[in-house]
Amino acid sequence: MASTDWSSWDELKWRRRLETFGHNDAAVLASGPNGEVGVVCQLGELTDKGRETTLALGQRLRYLYVDQLGYMPQIIKDADMIYLRATPMPRALESLQQCFWGMYPSSARTASFPPPTIVTRTPSDETLYPNASHCRRFSQLSKAFAQRAADRWNETDEMDYLTSLISKWMPEDSKRVAVDSHPRLSGIMDTINSTLAHGSKTRLPSKFYDTKGREIIEKIAVEEWFAGYKESREYRKVGIGSLVGDIVSRMVDNVERRGGDALLEIGGEDRHMGAGRGGEKELKFAMSGCHDTTLAGVLSSLGAFDGEKWPPFTSHLAIELFREEATLRTTTAGDENLREPVSVSAAHAQNSSPRSSILGSFRKSNLASESFASKPLEGFNADEREKLKGFYVRMRYNDRPMTVPGCRLPGKHLKGDQSFCTLEAFKSIADKFTPRNWKLACVSNLEQPLFPKEIEPAGM
């Protein structure tokens, strides 16, 4: 709440009640299964179960990066070494808040701890999820791949099986289950997953949870939503390339050790930009609240999502930058010879509809003043390439190390462990689908074919 002269702010605590239609259109309070009021979520909000699991994820991150590795400090006096960002979806911001609280509870923050900065963007600028609503070319491509999935699967034995299971609960005008039925197959999957996560009182009829049926639904939904990333460079570029480019740019900026664009966004006193309030000159950790389509989009674009199921609730993707000890670089192998991470992008997803978490950073849009961190690897001179030596990138999806196909090649990974990709190789792969100007790419090629002439493999 603002004071009359706008010089200070205060807060107002209030109690929310949701209202809905009752008998004869009478206004009634929305209530839970036992008549409870004040427990019903609006569309897109995080449930209590979601708050519980994202808090636990933050506690897991604290155990790993604070207690076990000693990479992050036990107690912080401000959060300006941490880049926090969320999409406009309420559940994404709420997930991020819970996760941050789990990693740094009140007991791990000083009494003078100022409010942490959380970066957001307007929907038209959002790249933390594949933005079909504001990227025309991506909308074209995603619709084309969705239609291909419908053409491929709608008249199959698998879809016959699904229809036999649940057609009695489908609308009268759409009794047959299909990729593009009403509701869509992915919407049915989302309802199944969300009801499974929230106890017996939210359950659908048992036919919806048939094991074979769920496997079929997930297989088709994953193809519909993510095959484009695996097959089309342009799909990767306009769908998730800007975010991946931001992450890689932050890592390269960390190597240069100069404190980059993202720090300027979060630092400074209120209403001012500048260095971190605690004097930080570089970011150590980035955490973003986004979506399941973000996680799978990034992994698929890097060729690391083959055979995977739809991301479960509170999935997370950590992208870590390691530095090898210089004295060990040519004589030893294995991750035991790497220092603790020098940069971490930790992402989490709380999906309550088929779309939910990862990390990103802001990059300068003025290409004329392009920095060392953001320019493509092909533009690096020998000295700049040398700076990347001894640095490795590892991705962990739900605590499982993931390997990028192009990093399996000799000289592209840490000796003895292909999941540790050299930063140079990782950047080279990411550069191939990082747009130089995302908004321009979104309005380009609108009259061009929707599918590439040949499959353009991801992660190479």
mmCIF file of N, CA, C and O in Angstrom, residues 4 11 13 27 40-41 80 84 107 131 156 175 211 213 220 228 233 263 312 325 341 366 410 426 451:
data_model
loop_
_atom_site.group_PDB
_atom_site.id
_atom_site.type_symbol
_atom_site.label_atom_id
_atom_site.label_comp_id
_atom_site.label_asym_id
_atom_site.label_seq_id
_atom_site.Cartn_x
_atom_site.Cartn_y
_atom_site.Cartn_z
ATOM 1 N N THR A 4 0.306 8.553 1.264
ATOM 2 C CA THR A 4 -0.287 9.650 0.483
ATOM 3 C C THR A 4 0.742 10.421 -0.321
ATOM 4 O O THR A 4 0.425 10.993 -1.363
ATOM 5 N N GLU A 11 1.994 -2.640 4.047
ATOM 6 C CA GLU A 11 1.303 -3.817 3.543
ATOM 7 C C GLU A 11 -0.061 -3.955 4.191
ATOM 8 O O GLU A 11 -0.305 -3.463 5.300
ATOM 9 N N LYS A 13 -2.812 -6.977 4.995
ATOM 10 C CA LYS A 13 -3.184 -8.382 4.981
ATOM 11 C C LYS A 13 -4.686 -8.490 4.767
ATOM 12 O O LYS A 13 -5.453 -7.734 5.349
ATOM 13 N N ALA A 27 -25.373 -16.212 -5.839
ATOM 14 C CA ALA A 27 -23.943 -16.159 -5.520
ATOM 15 C C ALA A 27 -23.667 -16.983 -4.269
ATOM 16 O O ALA A 27 -24.296 -16.777 -3.237
ATOM 17 N N VAL A 40 -9.900 -23.150 -2.179
ATOM 18 C CA VAL A 40 -10.057 -23.430 -3.605
ATOM 19 C C VAL A 40 -9.097 -22.555 -4.409
ATOM 20 O O VAL A 40 -8.996 -21.355 -4.171
ATOM 21 N N CYS A 41 -8.387 -23.175 -5.370
ATOM 22 C CA CYS A 41 -7.424 -22.446 -6.184
ATOM 23 C C CYS A 41 -8.079 -21.889 -7.441
ATOM 24 O O CYS A 41 -8.968 -22.521 -8.014
ATOM 25 N N ASP A 80 21.599 -10.814 -3.904
ATOM 26 C CA ASP A 80 22.007 -10.231 -5.170
ATOM 27 C C ASP A 80 23.021 -11.079 -5.938
ATOM 28 O O ASP A 80 23.346 -10.758 -7.081
ATOM 29 N N LEU A 84 16.888 -14.562 -9.761
ATOM 30 C CA LEU A 84 15.573 -15.178 -9.627
ATOM 31 C C LEU A 84 14.656 -14.626 -10.712
ATOM 32 O O LEU A 84 14.563 -13.425 -10.902
ATOM 33 N N SER A 107 15.945 -18.575 8.897
ATOM 34 C CA SER A 107 17.092 -18.827 9.783
ATOM 35 C C SER A 107 18.422 -18.711 9.047
ATOM 36 O O SER A 107 19.476 -18.639 9.685
ATOM 37 N N ASN A 131 6.779 -19.671 -26.382
ATOM 38 C CA ASN A 131 5.757 -18.625 -26.358
ATOM 39 C C ASN A 131 4.978 -18.573 -27.668
ATOM 40 O O ASN A 131 5.130 -17.656 -28.479
ATOM 41 N N THR A 156 -5.604 -45.075 -34.998
ATOM 42 C CA THR A 156 -4.727 -46.202 -34.684
ATOM 43 C C THR A 156 -5.349 -47.100 -33.632
ATOM 44 O O THR A 156 -6.326 -46.728 -32.966
ATOM 45 N N LYS A 175 -16.997 -37.955 -28.817
ATOM 46 C CA LYS A 175 -16.898 -39.204 -28.061
ATOM 47 C C LYS A 175 -15.583 -39.937 -28.299
ATOM 48 O O LYS A 175 -15.107 -40.639 -27.409
ATOM 49 N N THR A 211 -2.908 -48.501 -16.641
ATOM 50 C CA THR A 211 -1.467 -48.372 -16.873
ATOM 51 C C THR A 211 -1.139 -48.290 -18.355
ATOM 52 O O THR A 211 -0.376 -47.409 -18.799
ATOM 53 N N GLY A 213 -3.121 -47.457 -20.788
ATOM 54 C CA GLY A 213 -3.686 -46.226 -21.326
ATOM 55 C C GLY A 213 -2.817 -45.018 -21.033
ATOM 56 O O GLY A 213 -2.599 -44.170 -21.914
ATOM 57 N N ILE A 220 2.193 -40.333 -26.908
ATOM 58 C CA ILE A 220 1.665 -39.473 -27.976
ATOM 59 C C ILE A 220 1.824 -37.999 -27.618
ATOM 60 O O ILE A 220 2.182 -37.174 -28.467
ATOM 61 N N GLY A 228 9.169 -31.590 -32.462
ATOM 62 C CA GLY A 228 9.677 -30.485 -33.263
ATOM 63 C C GLY A 228 11.076 -30.048 -32.859
ATOM 64 O O GLY A 228 11.906 -29.702 -33.715
ATOM 65 N N ARG A 233 15.706 -27.295 -36.613
ATOM 66 C CA ARG A 233 16.543 -26.251 -35.994
ATOM 67 C C ARG A 233 15.737 -24.975 -35.782
ATOM 68 O O ARG A 233 15.882 -24.297 -34.766
ATOM 69 N N LEU A 263 23.372 -9.223 -13.553
ATOM 70 C CA LEU A 263 23.667 -8.594 -12.272
ATOM 71 C C LEU A 263 23.173 -7.156 -12.251
ATOM 72 O O LEU A 263 22.659 -6.675 -11.248
ATOM 73 N N PRO A 312 7.265 -34.963 -14.720
ATOM 74 C CA PRO A 312 6.329 -35.009 -13.592
ATOM 75 C C PRO A 312 6.318 -33.695 -12.816
ATOM 76 O O PRO A 312 7.162 -32.816 -13.041
ATOM 77 N N GLU A 325 40.677 -28.088 -12.095
ATOM 78 C CA GLU A 325 41.921 -27.597 -11.504
ATOM 79 C C GLU A 325 42.988 -27.552 -12.589
ATOM 80 O O GLU A 325 43.247 -28.548 -13.274
ATOM 81 N N PRO A 341 30.960 -26.265 -8.429
ATOM 82 C CA PRO A 341 30.447 -25.453 -9.540
ATOM 83 C C PRO A 341 30.851 -23.996 -9.398
ATOM 84 O O PRO A 341 30.922 -23.459 -8.297
ATOM 85 N N ASN A 366 21.287 -4.861 -28.121
ATOM 86 C CA ASN A 366 22.047 -4.043 -29.066
ATOM 87 C C ASN A 366 23.215 -4.857 -29.610
ATOM 88 O O ASN A 366 24.244 -5.004 -28.979
ATOM 89 N N PRO A 410 35.124 -37.426 -29.114
ATOM 90 C CA PRO A 410 36.446 -37.244 -28.483
ATOM 91 C C PRO A 410 36.807 -35.762 -28.381
ATOM 92 O O PRO A 410 36.605 -34.986 -29.319
ATOM 93 N N PHE A 426 29.612 -27.196 -25.681
ATOM 94 C CA PHE A 426 28.227 -26.902 -25.300
ATOM 95 C C PHE A 426 27.764 -25.600 -25.959
ATOM 96 O O PHE A 426 26.660 -25.527 -26.503
ATOM 97 N N PHE A 451 8.102 -27.793 -42.245
ATOM 98 C CA PHE A 451 8.981 -28.885 -41.854
ATOM 99 C C PHE A 451 10.289 -28.783 -42.640
ATOM 100 O O PHE A 451 10.283 -28.380 -43.811
#
